[in-house]
CSV table of N, CA and C in Angstrom, one decimal:
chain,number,residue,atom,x,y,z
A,6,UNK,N,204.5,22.1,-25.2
A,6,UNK,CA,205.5,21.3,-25.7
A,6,UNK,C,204.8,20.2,-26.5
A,7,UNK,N,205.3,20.1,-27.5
A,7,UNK,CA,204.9,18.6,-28.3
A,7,UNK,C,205.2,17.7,-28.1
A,8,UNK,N,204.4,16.8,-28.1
A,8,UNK,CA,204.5,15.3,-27.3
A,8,UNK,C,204.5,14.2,-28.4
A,9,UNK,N,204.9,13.5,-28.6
A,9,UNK,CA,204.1,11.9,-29.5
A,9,UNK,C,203.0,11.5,-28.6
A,10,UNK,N,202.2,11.0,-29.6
A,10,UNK,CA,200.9,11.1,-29.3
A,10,UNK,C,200.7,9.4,-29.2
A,11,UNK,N,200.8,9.2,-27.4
A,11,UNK,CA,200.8,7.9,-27.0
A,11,UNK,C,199.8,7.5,-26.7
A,12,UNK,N,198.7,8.8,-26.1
A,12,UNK,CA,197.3,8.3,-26.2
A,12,UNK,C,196.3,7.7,-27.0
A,13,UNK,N,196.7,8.0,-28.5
A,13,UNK,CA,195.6,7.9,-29.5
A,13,UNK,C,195.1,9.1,-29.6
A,14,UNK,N,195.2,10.5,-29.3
A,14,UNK,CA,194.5,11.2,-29.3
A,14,UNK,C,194.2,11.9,-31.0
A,15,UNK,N,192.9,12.4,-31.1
A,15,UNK,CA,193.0,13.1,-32.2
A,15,UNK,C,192.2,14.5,-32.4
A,16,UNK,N,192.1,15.0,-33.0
A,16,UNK,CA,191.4,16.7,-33.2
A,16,UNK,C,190.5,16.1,-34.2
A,17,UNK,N,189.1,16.6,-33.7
A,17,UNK,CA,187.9,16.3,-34.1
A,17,UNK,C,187.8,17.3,-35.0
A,18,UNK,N,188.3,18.7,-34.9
A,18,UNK,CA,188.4,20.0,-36.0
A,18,UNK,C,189.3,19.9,-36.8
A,19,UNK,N,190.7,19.6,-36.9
A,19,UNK,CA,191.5,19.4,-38.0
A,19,UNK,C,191.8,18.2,-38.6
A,20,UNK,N,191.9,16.9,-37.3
A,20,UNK,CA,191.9,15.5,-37.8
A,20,UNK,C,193.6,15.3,-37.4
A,21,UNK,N,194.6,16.3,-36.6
A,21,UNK,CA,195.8,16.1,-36.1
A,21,UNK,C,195.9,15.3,-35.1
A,22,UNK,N,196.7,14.4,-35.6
A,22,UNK,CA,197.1,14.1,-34.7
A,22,UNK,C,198.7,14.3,-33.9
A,23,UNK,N,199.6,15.2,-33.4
A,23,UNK,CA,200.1,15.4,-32.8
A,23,UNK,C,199.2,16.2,-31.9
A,24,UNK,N,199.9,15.9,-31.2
A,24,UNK,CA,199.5,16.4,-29.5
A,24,UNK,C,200.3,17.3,-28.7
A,25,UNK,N,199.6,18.6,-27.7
A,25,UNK,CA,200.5,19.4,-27.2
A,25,UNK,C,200.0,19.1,-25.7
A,26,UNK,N,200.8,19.2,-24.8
A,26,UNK,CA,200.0,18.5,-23.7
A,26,UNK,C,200.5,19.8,-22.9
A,27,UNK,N,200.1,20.1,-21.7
A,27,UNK,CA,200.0,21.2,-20.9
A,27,UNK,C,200.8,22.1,-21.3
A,28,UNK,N,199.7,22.8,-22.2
A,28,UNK,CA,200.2,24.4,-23.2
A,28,UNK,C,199.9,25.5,-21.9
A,29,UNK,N,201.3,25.9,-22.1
A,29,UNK,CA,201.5,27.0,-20.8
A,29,UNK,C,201.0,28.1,-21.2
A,30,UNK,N,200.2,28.6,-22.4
A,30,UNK,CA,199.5,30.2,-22.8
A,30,UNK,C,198.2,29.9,-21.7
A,31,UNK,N,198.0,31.4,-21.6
A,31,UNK,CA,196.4,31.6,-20.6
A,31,UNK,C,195.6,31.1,-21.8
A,32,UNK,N,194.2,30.3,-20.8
A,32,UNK,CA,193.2,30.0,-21.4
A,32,UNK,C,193.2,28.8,-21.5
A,33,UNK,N,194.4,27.7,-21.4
A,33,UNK,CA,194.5,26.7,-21.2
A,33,UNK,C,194.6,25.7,-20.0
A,34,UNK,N,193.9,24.7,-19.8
A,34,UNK,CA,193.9,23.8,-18.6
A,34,UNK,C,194.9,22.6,-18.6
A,35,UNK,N,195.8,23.2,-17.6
A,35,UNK,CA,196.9,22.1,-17.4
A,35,UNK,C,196.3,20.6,-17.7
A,36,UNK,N,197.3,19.7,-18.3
A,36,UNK,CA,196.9,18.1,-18.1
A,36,UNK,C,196.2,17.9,-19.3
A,37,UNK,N,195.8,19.1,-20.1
A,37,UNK,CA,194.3,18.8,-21.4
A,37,UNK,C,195.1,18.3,-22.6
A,38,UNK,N,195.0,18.1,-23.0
A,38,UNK,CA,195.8,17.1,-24.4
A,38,UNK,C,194.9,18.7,-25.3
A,39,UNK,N,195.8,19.4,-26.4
A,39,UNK,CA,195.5,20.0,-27.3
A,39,UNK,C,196.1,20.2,-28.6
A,40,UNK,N,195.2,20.1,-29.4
A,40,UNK,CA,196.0,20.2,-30.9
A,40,UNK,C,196.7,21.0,-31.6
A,41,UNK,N,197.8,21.3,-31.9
A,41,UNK,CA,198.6,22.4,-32.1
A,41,UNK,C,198.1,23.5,-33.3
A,42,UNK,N,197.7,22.7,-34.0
A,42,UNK,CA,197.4,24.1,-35.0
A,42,UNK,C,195.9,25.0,-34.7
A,43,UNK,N,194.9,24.1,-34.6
A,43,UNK,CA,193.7,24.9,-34.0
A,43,UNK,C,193.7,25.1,-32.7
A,44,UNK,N,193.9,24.4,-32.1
A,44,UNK,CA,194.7,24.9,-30.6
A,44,UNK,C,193.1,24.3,-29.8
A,45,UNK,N,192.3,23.1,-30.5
A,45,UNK,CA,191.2,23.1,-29.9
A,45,UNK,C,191.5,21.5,-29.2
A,46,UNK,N,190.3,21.1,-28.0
A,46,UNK,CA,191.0,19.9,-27.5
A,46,UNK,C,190.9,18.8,-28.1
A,47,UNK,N,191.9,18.4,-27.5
A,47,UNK,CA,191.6,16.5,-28.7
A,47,UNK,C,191.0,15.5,-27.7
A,48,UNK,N,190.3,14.9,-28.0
A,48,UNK,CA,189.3,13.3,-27.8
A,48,UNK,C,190.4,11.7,-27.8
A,49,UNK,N,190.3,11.3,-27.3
A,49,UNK,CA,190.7,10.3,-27.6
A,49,UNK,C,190.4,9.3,-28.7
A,50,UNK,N,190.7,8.6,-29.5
A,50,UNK,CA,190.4,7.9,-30.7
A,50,UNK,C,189.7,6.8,-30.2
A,51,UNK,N,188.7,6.4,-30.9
A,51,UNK,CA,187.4,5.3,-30.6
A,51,UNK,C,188.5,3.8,-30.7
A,52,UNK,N,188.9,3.7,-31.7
A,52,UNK,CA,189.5,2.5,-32.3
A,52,UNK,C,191.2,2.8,-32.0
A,53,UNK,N,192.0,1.7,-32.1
A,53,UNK,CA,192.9,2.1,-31.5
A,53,UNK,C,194.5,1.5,-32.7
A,54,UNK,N,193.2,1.0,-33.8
A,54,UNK,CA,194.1,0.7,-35.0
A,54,UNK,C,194.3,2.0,-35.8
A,55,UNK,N,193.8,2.9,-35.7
A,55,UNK,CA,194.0,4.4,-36.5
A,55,UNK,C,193.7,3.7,-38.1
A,56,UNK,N,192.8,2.9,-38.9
A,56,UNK,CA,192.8,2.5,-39.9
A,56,UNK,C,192.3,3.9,-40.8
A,57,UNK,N,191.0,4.6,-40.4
A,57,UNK,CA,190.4,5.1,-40.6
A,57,UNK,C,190.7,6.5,-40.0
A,58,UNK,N,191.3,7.2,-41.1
A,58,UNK,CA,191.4,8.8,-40.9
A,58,UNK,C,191.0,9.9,-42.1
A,59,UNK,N,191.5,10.7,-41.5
A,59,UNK,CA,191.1,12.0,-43.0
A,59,UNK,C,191.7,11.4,-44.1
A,60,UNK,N,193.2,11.5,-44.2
A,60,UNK,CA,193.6,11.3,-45.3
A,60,UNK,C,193.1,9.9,-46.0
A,61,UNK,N,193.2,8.3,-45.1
A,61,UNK,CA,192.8,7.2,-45.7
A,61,UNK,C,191.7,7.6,-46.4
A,62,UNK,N,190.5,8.1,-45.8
A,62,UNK,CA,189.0,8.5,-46.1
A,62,UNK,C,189.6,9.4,-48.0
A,63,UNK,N,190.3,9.8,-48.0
A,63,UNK,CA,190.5,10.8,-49.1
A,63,UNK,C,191.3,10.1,-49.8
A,64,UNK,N,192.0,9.4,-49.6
A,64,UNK,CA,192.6,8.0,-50.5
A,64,UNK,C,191.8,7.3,-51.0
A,65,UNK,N,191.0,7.0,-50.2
A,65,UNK,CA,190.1,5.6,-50.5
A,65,UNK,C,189.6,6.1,-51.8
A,66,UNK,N,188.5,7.3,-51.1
A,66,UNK,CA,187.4,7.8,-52.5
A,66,UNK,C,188.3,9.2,-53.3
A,67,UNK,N,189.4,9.0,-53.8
A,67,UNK,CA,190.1,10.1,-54.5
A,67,UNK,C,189.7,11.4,-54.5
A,68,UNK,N,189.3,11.9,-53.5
A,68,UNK,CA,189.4,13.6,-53.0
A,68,UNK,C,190.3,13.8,-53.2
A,69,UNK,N,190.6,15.4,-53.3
A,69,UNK,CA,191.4,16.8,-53.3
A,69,UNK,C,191.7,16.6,-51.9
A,70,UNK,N,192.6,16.9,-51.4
A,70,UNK,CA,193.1,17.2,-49.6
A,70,UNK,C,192.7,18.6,-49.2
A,71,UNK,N,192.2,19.7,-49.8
A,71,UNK,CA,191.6,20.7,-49.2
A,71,UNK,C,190.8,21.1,-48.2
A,72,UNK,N,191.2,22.1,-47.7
A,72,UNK,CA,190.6,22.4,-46.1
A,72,UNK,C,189.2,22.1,-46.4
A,73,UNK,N,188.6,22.5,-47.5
A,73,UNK,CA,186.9,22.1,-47.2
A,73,UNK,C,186.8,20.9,-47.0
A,74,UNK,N,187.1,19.7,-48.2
A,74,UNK,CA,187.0,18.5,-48.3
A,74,UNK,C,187.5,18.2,-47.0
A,75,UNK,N,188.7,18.3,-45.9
A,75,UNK,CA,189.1,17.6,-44.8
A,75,UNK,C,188.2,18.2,-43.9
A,76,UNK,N,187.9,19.1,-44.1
A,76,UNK,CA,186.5,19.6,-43.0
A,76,UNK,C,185.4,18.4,-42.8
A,77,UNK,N,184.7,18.8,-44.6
A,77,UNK,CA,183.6,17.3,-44.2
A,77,UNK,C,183.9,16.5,-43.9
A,78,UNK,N,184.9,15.8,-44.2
A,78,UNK,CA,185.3,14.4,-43.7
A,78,UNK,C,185.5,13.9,-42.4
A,79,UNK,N,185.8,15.3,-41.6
A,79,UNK,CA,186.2,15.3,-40.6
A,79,UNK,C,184.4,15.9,-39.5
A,80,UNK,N,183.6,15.9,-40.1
A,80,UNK,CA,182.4,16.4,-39.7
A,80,UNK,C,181.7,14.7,-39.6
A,81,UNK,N,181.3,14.6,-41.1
A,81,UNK,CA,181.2,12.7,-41.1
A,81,UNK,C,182.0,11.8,-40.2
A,82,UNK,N,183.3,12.0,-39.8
A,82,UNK,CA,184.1,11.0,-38.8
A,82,UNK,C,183.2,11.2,-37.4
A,83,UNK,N,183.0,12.1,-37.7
A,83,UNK,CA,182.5,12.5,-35.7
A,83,UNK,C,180.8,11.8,-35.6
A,84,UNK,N,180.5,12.9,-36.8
A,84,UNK,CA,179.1,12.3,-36.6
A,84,UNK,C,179.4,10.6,-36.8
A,85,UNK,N,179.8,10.0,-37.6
A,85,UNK,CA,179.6,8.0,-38.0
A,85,UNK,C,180.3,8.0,-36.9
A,86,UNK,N,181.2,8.2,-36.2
A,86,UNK,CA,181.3,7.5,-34.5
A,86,UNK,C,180.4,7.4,-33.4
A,87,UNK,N,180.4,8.7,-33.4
A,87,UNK,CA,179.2,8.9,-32.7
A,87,UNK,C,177.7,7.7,-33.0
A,88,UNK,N,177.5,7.4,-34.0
A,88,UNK,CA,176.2,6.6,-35.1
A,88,UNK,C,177.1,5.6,-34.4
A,89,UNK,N,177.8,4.8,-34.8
A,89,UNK,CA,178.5,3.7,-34.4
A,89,UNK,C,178.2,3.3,-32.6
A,90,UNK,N,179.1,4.1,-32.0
A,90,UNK,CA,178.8,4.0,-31.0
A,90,UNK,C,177.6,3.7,-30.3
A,91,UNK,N,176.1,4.3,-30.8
A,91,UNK,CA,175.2,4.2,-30.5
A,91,UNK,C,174.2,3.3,-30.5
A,92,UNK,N,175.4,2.4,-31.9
A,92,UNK,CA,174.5,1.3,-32.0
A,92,UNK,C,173.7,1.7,-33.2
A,93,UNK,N,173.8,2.2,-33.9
A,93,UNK,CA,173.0,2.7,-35.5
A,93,UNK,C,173.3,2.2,-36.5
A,94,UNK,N,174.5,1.4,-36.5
A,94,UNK,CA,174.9,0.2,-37.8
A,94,UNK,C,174.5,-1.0,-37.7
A,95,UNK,N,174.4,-1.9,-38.2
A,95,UNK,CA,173.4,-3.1,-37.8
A,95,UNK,C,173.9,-3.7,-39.3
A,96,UNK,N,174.7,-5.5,-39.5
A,96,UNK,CA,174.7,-5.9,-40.7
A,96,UNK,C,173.7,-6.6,-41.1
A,97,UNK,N,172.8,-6.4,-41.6
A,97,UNK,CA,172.0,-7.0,-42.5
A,97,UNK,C,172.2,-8.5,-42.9
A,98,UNK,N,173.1,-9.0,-43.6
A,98,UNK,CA,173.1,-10.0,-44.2
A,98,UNK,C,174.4,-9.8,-45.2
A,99,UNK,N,174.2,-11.0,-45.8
A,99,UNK,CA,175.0,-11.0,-47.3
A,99,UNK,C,174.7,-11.7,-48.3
A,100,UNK,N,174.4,-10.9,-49.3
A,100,UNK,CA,173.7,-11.2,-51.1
A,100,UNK,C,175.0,-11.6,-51.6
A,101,UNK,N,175.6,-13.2,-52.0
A,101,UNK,CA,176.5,-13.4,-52.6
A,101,UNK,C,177.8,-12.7,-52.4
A,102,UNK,N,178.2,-11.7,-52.9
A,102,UNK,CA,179.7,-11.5,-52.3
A,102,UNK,C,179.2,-9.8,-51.7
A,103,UNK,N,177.9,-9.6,-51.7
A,103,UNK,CA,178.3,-8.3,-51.1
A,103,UNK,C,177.5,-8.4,-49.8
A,104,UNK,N,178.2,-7.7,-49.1
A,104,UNK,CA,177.3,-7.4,-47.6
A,104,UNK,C,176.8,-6.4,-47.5
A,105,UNK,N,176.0,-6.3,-46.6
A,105,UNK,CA,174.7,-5.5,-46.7
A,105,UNK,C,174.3,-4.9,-45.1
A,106,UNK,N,174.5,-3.7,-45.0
A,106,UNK,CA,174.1,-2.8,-43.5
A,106,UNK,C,173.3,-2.2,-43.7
A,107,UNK,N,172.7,-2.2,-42.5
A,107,UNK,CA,171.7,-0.8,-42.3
A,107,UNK,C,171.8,0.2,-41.2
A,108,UNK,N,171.9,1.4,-41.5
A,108,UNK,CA,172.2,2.4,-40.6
A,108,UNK,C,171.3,3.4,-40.8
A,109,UNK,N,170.7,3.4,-39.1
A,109,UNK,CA,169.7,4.4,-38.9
A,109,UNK,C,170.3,5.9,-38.7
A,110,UNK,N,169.1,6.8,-39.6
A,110,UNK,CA,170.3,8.0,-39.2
A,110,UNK,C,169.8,8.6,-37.8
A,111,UNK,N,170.5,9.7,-37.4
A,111,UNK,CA,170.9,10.5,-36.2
A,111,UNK,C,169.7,10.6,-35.6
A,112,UNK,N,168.8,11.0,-36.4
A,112,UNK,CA,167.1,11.9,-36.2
A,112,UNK,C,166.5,10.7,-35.9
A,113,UNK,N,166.7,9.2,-36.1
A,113,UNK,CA,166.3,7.7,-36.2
A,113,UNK,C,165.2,7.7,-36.8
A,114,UNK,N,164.7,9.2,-37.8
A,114,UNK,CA,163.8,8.7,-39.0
A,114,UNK,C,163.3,7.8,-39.5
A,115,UNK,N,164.9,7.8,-40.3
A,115,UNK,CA,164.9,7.2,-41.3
A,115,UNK,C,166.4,5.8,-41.2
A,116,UNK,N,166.1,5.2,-42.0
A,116,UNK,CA,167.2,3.8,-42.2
A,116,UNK,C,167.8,3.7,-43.7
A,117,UNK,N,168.7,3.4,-43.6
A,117,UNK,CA,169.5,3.6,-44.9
A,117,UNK,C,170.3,2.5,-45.3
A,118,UNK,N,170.8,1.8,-46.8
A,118,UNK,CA,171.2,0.6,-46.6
A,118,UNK,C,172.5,1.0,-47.4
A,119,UNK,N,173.4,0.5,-46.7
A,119,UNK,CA,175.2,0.5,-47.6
A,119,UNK,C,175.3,-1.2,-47.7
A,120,UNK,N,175.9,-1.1,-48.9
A,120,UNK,CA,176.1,-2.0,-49.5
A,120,UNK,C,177.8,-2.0,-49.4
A,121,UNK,N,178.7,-3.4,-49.7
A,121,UNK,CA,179.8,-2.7,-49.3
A,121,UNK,C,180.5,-4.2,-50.5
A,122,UNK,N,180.8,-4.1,-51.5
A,122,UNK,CA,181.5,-5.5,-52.5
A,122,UNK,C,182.7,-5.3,-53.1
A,123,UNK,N,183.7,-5.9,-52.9
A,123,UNK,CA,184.8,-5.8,-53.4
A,123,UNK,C,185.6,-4.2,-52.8
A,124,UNK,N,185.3,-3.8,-51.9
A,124,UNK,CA,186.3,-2.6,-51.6
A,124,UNK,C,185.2,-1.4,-51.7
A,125,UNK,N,183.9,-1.6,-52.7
A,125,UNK,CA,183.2,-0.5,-52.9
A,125,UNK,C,182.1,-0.1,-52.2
A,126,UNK,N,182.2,0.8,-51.7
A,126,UNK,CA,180.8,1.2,-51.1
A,126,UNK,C,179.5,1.9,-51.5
A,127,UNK,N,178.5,1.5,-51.5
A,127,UNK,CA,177.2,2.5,-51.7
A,127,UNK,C,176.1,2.5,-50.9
A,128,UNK,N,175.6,3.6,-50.8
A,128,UNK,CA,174.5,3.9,-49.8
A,128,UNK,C,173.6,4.6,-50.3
A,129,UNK,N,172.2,4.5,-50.3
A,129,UNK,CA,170.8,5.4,-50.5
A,129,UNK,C,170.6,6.4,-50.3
A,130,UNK,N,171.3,6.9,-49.2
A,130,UNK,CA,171.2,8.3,-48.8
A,130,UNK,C,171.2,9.4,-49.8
A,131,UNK,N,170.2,10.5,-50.1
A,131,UNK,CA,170.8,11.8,-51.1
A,131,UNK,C,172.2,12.1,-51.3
A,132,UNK,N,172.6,12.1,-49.7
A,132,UNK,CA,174.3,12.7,-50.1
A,132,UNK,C,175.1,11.9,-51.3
A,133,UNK,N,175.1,10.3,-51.2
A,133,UNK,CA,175.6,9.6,-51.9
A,133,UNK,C,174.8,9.3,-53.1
A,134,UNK,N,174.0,9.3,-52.9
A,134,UNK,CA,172.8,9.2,-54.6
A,134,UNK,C,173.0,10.5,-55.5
A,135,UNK,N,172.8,11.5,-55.3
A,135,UNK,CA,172.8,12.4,-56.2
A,135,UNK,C,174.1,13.4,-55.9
A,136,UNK,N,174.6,13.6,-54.7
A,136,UNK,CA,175.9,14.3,-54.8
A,136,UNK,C,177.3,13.2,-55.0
A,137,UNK,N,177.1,12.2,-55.1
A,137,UNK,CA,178.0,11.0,-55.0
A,137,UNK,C,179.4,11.4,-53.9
A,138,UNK,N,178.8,11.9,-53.0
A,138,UNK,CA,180.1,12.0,-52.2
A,138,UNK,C,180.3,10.8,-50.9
A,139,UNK,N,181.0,10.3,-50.5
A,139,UNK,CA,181.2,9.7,-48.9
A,139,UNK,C,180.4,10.4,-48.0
A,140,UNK,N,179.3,9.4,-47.4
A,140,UNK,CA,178.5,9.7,-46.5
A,140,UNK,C,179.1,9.3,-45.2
A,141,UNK,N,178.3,10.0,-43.6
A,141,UNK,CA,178.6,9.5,-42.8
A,141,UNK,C,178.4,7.9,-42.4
A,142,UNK,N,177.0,7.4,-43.4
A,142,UNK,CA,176.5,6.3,-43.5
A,142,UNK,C,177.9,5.2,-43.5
A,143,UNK,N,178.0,5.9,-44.3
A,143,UNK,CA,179.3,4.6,-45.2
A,143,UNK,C,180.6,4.5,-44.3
A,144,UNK,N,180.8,5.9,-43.7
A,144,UNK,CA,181.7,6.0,-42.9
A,144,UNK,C,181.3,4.7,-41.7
A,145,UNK,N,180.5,5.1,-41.0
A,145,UNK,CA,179.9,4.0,-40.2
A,145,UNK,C,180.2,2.9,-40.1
A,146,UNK,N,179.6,2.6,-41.5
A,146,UNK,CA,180.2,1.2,-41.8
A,146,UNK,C,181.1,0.7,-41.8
A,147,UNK,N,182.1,2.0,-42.6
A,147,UNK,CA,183.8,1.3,-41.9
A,147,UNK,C,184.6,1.3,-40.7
A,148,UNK,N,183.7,1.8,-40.1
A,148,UNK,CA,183.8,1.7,-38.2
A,148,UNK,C,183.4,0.7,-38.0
A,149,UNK,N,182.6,0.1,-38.0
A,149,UNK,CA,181.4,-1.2,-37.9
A,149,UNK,C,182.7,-2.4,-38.6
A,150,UNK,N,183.2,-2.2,-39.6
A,150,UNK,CA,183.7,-3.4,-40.2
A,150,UNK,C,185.0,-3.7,-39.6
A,151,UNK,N,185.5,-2.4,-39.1
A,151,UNK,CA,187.0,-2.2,-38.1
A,151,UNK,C,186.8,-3.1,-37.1
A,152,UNK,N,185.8,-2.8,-36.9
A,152,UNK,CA,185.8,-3.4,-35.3
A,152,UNK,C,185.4,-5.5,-35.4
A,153,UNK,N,184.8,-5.6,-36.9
A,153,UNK,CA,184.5,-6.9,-37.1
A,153,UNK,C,186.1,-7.3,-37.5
A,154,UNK,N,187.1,-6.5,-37.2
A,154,UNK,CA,188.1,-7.3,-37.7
A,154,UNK,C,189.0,-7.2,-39.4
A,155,UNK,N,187.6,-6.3,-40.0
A,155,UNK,CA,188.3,-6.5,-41.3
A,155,UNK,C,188.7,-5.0,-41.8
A,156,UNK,N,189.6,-5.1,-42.7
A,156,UNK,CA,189.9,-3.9,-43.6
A,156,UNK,C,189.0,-2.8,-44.2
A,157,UNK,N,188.5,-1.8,-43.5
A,157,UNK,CA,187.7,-1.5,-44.3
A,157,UNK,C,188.0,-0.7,-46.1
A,158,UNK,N,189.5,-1.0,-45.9
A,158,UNK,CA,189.9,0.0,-47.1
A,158,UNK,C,189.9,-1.5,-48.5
A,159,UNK,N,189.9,-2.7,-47.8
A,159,UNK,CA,189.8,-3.7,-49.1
A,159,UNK,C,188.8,-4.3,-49.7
């Protein structure tokens, strides 16, 4: 049965958030919160303003809405929470009107710096240097800035 989704919950695989809660097909565990179209389980949401989702993410930086594109985006959400959580974003400072983070990646290699002025983001990373796409980096950051209170979409 479909429920509104009072927990916050979301699908880490599609980025749904409706919720089906004790799906009576075999194979399912009473009580589990699951997502109706991939039918996989949902997580509870880190933050609890929902600022930061697939589609905003694809607003923000003018993506296509296609299954690929919401795939990655939805691969980067997990991983920059995860990064977040762990304590891998770190602000730096602030050069005049822009602020300045550093986020170590996953492997803790390497450190990476996102810049973030007027609404715009940039980061060093290859992904964003030469493919110019939205990194998990940056994602991070707007996890990091959510939680300082501010907009990360302004």
């Amino acid at each position: 049965m479909a429920t509104k989704n009072q927990n916050d919950m979301v699908c880490v695989r599609c980025g749904c958030e409706i919720s089906i809660v004790e799906e009576p097909s075999r194979g399912y565990v009473r009580g589990t919160t699951y997502c109706p179209i991939c039918k996989d389980p949902m997580t509870q949401r880190l933050y609890l303003k929902k600022m930061i989702t697939v589609d905003n993410i694809c607003e923000k930086f003018g993506m296509q809405q296609t299954y690929s594109v919401r795939a990655s985006i939805r691969e980067k959400m997990y991983a920059a929470e995860k990064m977040f959580r762990n304590g891998y974003c770190k602000k730096a400072g602030k050069i005049g009107d822009t602020d300045v983070y550093t986020v170590i990646s996953e492997d803790k290699q390497k450190s990476y710096v996102v810049t973030v002025r007027e609404g715009f983001y940039n980061c060093n990373c290859p992904d964003q240097l030469f493919r110019h796409h939205v990194c998990k980096h940056i994602i991070t950051v707007m996890f990091h800035r959510e939680r300082e209170g501010i907009n990360p979409f302004k």
